Amino acid sequence: MTALDMWISTTTPDVAFGQDGPGEQWQKVGTVDTSQEADFGKHIQRLEGHRATAPRISGFYLSGDPESMWVQASEQDPRNQQPFWFAIDRWGSMRSVVHGARETYLVSNEKARATASLERRPPSPHPGLVVRPRYIGIAVTHTRNGLLTRRRDDDT
């Protein structure tokens, strides 16, 4: 669990399975690097039953795809972007090699928003990357049910 694909939707948190991503209403905007966003990774571990709790976070940094129009617009003026739900692909390209890995998305319980800054500086990109990500601060809201909800293709 290092670089997890991330999508956003301004219209609905619903997920459609069996497509390339969580559905037509979602747009892929980049990845979340849990090696650099360790506290965010702990929320994923809590959902998987590996942790009892996760620290409360105010946000995380998206390693944004520089080709994404949303990333470009958020980098220029994050306050003008609509709030959105985000979905993280739990398995991504590794699904085919992980025994029993079903299509799984972790979806925010509340809408998040792009922000110009978080409480800490953005991480530094790996020097070996050919394409440098654009770091976008994502401010999150917690509910009493936590930050994320797991949605799998076998959930009814």
PDB file of N, CA, C and O in Angstrom, residues 48-74:
ATOM      1  N   GLU A  48      -9.293  -1.915   7.508  1.00  0.00           N
ATOM      2  CA  GLU A  48      -8.922  -3.309   7.232  1.00  0.00           C
ATOM      3  C   GLU A  48      -8.817  -4.148   8.496  1.00  0.00           C
ATOM      4  O   GLU A  48      -8.537  -5.330   8.428  1.00  0.00           O
ATOM      5  N   GLY A  49      -9.004  -3.528   9.659  1.00  0.00           N
ATOM      6  CA  GLY A  49      -8.947  -4.262  10.906  1.00  0.00           C
ATOM      7  C   GLY A  49      -7.551  -4.437  11.470  1.00  0.00           C
ATOM      8  O   GLY A  49      -7.350  -5.205  12.407  1.00  0.00           O
ATOM      9  N   HIS A  50      -6.561  -3.726  10.918  1.00  0.00           N
ATOM     10  CA  HIS A  50      -5.181  -3.835  11.399  1.00  0.00           C
ATOM     11  C   HIS A  50      -4.878  -2.861  12.526  1.00  0.00           C
ATOM     12  O   HIS A  50      -3.833  -2.971  13.165  1.00  0.00           O
ATOM     13  N   ARG A  51      -5.768  -1.907  12.754  1.00  0.00           N
ATOM     14  CA  ARG A  51      -5.600  -0.913  13.815  1.00  0.00           C
ATOM     15  C   ARG A  51      -6.952  -0.682  14.472  1.00  0.00           C
ATOM     16  O   ARG A  51      -7.984  -0.733  13.811  1.00  0.00           O
ATOM     17  N   ALA A  52      -6.932  -0.374  15.741  1.00  0.00           N
ATOM     18  CA  ALA A  52      -8.183  -0.062  16.440  1.00  0.00           C
ATOM     19  C   ALA A  52      -8.591   1.391  16.235  1.00  0.00           C
ATOM     20  O   ALA A  52      -9.779   1.709  16.192  1.00  0.00           O
ATOM     21  N   THR A  53      -7.607   2.263  16.095  1.00  0.00           N
ATOM     22  CA  THR A  53      -7.880   3.694  15.923  1.00  0.00           C
ATOM     23  C   THR A  53      -6.946   4.277  14.877  1.00  0.00           C
ATOM     24  O   THR A  53      -5.956   3.655  14.488  1.00  0.00           O
ATOM     25  N   ALA A  54      -7.284   5.475  14.456  1.00  0.00           N
ATOM     26  CA  ALA A  54      -6.425   6.239  13.549  1.00  0.00           C
ATOM     27  C   ALA A  54      -6.441   7.684  14.025  1.00  0.00           C
ATOM     28  O   ALA A  54      -7.458   8.161  14.529  1.00  0.00           O
ATOM     29  N   PRO A  55      -5.316   8.382  13.887  1.00  0.00           N
ATOM     30  CA  PRO A  55      -5.276   9.770  14.361  1.00  0.00           C
ATOM     31  C   PRO A  55      -6.202  10.662  13.532  1.00  0.00           C
ATOM     32  O   PRO A  55      -6.390  10.445  12.342  1.00  0.00           O
ATOM     33  N   ARG A  56      -6.779  11.633  14.183  1.00  0.00           N
ATOM     34  CA  ARG A  56      -7.635  12.585  13.483  1.00  0.00           C
ATOM     35  C   ARG A  56      -6.730  13.476  12.624  1.00  0.00           C
ATOM     36  O   ARG A  56      -5.752  14.022  13.108  1.00  0.00           O
ATOM     37  N   ILE A  57      -7.040  13.572  11.337  1.00  0.00           N
ATOM     38  CA  ILE A  57      -6.247  14.405  10.442  1.00  0.00           C
ATOM     39  C   ILE A  57      -7.129  15.507   9.871  1.00  0.00           C
ATOM     40  O   ILE A  57      -8.349  15.359   9.752  1.00  0.00           O
ATOM     41  N   SER A  58      -6.501  16.611   9.526  1.00  0.00           N
ATOM     42  CA  SER A  58      -7.250  17.710   8.910  1.00  0.00           C
ATOM     43  C   SER A  58      -7.160  17.650   7.396  1.00  0.00           C
ATOM     44  O   SER A  58      -7.931  18.293   6.698  1.00  0.00           O
ATOM     45  N   GLY A  59      -6.224  16.862   6.897  1.00  0.00           N
ATOM     46  CA  GLY A  59      -6.080  16.740   5.455  1.00  0.00           C
ATOM     47  C   GLY A  59      -4.869  15.924   5.078  1.00  0.00           C
ATOM     48  O   GLY A  59      -4.159  15.384   5.931  1.00  0.00           O
ATOM     49  N   PHE A  60      -4.633  15.835   3.788  1.00  0.00           N
ATOM     50  CA  PHE A  60      -3.492  15.110   3.241  1.00  0.00           C
ATOM     51  C   PHE A  60      -3.139  15.741   1.907  1.00  0.00           C
ATOM     52  O   PHE A  60      -3.887  16.563   1.378  1.00  0.00           O
ATOM     53  N   TYR A  61      -2.002  15.351   1.371  1.00  0.00           N
ATOM     54  CA  TYR A  61      -1.584  15.857   0.072  1.00  0.00           C
ATOM     55  C   TYR A  61      -1.820  14.812  -1.008  1.00  0.00           C
ATOM     56  O   TYR A  61      -1.423  13.661  -0.876  1.00  0.00           O
ATOM     57  N   LEU A  62      -2.459  15.251  -2.070  1.00  0.00           N
ATOM     58  CA  LEU A  62      -2.647  14.461  -3.273  1.00  0.00           C
ATOM     59  C   LEU A  62      -1.416  14.665  -4.147  1.00  0.00           C
ATOM     60  O   LEU A  62      -0.979  15.804  -4.340  1.00  0.00           O
ATOM     61  N   SER A  63      -0.852  13.580  -4.647  1.00  0.00           N
ATOM     62  CA  SER A  63       0.193  13.673  -5.665  1.00  0.00           C
ATOM     63  C   SER A  63      -0.544  13.754  -6.994  1.00  0.00           C
ATOM     64  O   SER A  63      -0.862  12.743  -7.614  1.00  0.00           O
ATOM     65  N   GLY A  64      -0.864  14.974  -7.382  1.00  0.00           N
ATOM     66  CA  GLY A  64      -1.741  15.191  -8.530  1.00  0.00           C
ATOM     67  C   GLY A  64      -1.082  14.945  -9.866  1.00  0.00           C
ATOM     68  O   GLY A  64       0.091  15.251 -10.073  1.00  0.00           O
ATOM     69  N   ASP A  65      -1.854  14.402 -10.777  1.00  0.00           N
ATOM     70  CA  ASP A  65      -1.424  14.185 -12.147  1.00  0.00           C
ATOM     71  C   ASP A  65      -1.346  15.548 -12.835  1.00  0.00           C
ATOM     72  O   ASP A  65      -2.361  16.235 -12.967  1.00  0.00           O
ATOM     73  N   PRO A  66      -0.178  15.978 -13.302  1.00  0.00           N
ATOM     74  CA  PRO A  66      -0.054  17.301 -13.908  1.00  0.00           C
ATOM     75  C   PRO A  66      -0.884  17.462 -15.188  1.00  0.00           C
ATOM     76  O   PRO A  66      -1.148  18.582 -15.612  1.00  0.00           O
ATOM     77  N   GLU A  67      -1.339  16.362 -15.791  1.00  0.00           N
ATOM     78  CA  GLU A  67      -2.178  16.429 -16.987  1.00  0.00           C
ATOM     79  C   GLU A  67      -3.662  16.630 -16.660  1.00  0.00           C
ATOM     80  O   GLU A  67      -4.453  16.975 -17.527  1.00  0.00           O
ATOM     81  N   SER A  68      -4.043  16.405 -15.413  1.00  0.00           N
ATOM     82  CA  SER A  68      -5.446  16.522 -15.008  1.00  0.00           C
ATOM     83  C   SER A  68      -5.873  17.988 -14.979  1.00  0.00           C
ATOM     84  O   SER A  68      -5.231  18.829 -14.348  1.00  0.00           O
ATOM     85  N   MET A  69      -6.978  18.291 -15.659  1.00  0.00           N
ATOM     86  CA  MET A  69      -7.504  19.657 -15.670  1.00  0.00           C
ATOM     87  C   MET A  69      -7.892  20.097 -14.266  1.00  0.00           C
ATOM     88  O   MET A  69      -7.686  21.244 -13.892  1.00  0.00           O
ATOM     89  N   TRP A  70      -8.440  19.178 -13.462  1.00  0.00           N
ATOM     90  CA  TRP A  70      -8.826  19.526 -12.096  1.00  0.00           C
ATOM     91  C   TRP A  70      -7.594  19.876 -11.263  1.00  0.00           C
ATOM     92  O   TRP A  70      -7.606  20.836 -10.499  1.00  0.00           O
ATOM     93  N   VAL A  71      -6.525  19.125 -11.424  1.00  0.00           N
ATOM     94  CA  VAL A  71      -5.293  19.394 -10.690  1.00  0.00           C
ATOM     95  C   VAL A  71      -4.737  20.761 -11.095  1.00  0.00           C
ATOM     96  O   VAL A  71      -4.351  21.564 -10.239  1.00  0.00           O
ATOM     97  N   GLN A  72      -4.715  21.048 -12.378  1.00  0.00           N
ATOM     98  CA  GLN A  72      -4.222  22.335 -12.850  1.00  0.00           C
ATOM     99  C   GLN A  72      -5.050  23.484 -12.275  1.00  0.00           C
ATOM    100  O   GLN A  72      -4.502  24.481 -11.801  1.00  0.00           O
ATOM    101  N   ALA A  73      -6.379  23.342 -12.307  1.00  0.00           N
ATOM    102  CA  ALA A  73      -7.259  24.390 -11.778  1.00  0.00           C
ATOM    103  C   ALA A  73      -7.095  24.533 -10.265  1.00  0.00           C
ATOM    104  O   ALA A  73      -7.097  25.649  -9.741  1.00  0.00           O
ATOM    105  N   SER A  74      -6.948  23.419  -9.554  1.00  0.00           N
ATOM    106  CA  SER A  74      -6.784  23.455  -8.095  1.00  0.00           C
ATOM    107  C   SER A  74      -5.458  24.078  -7.705  1.00  0.00           C
ATOM    108  O   SER A  74      -5.350  24.734  -6.673  1.00  0.00           O
TER     109      SER A  74
END
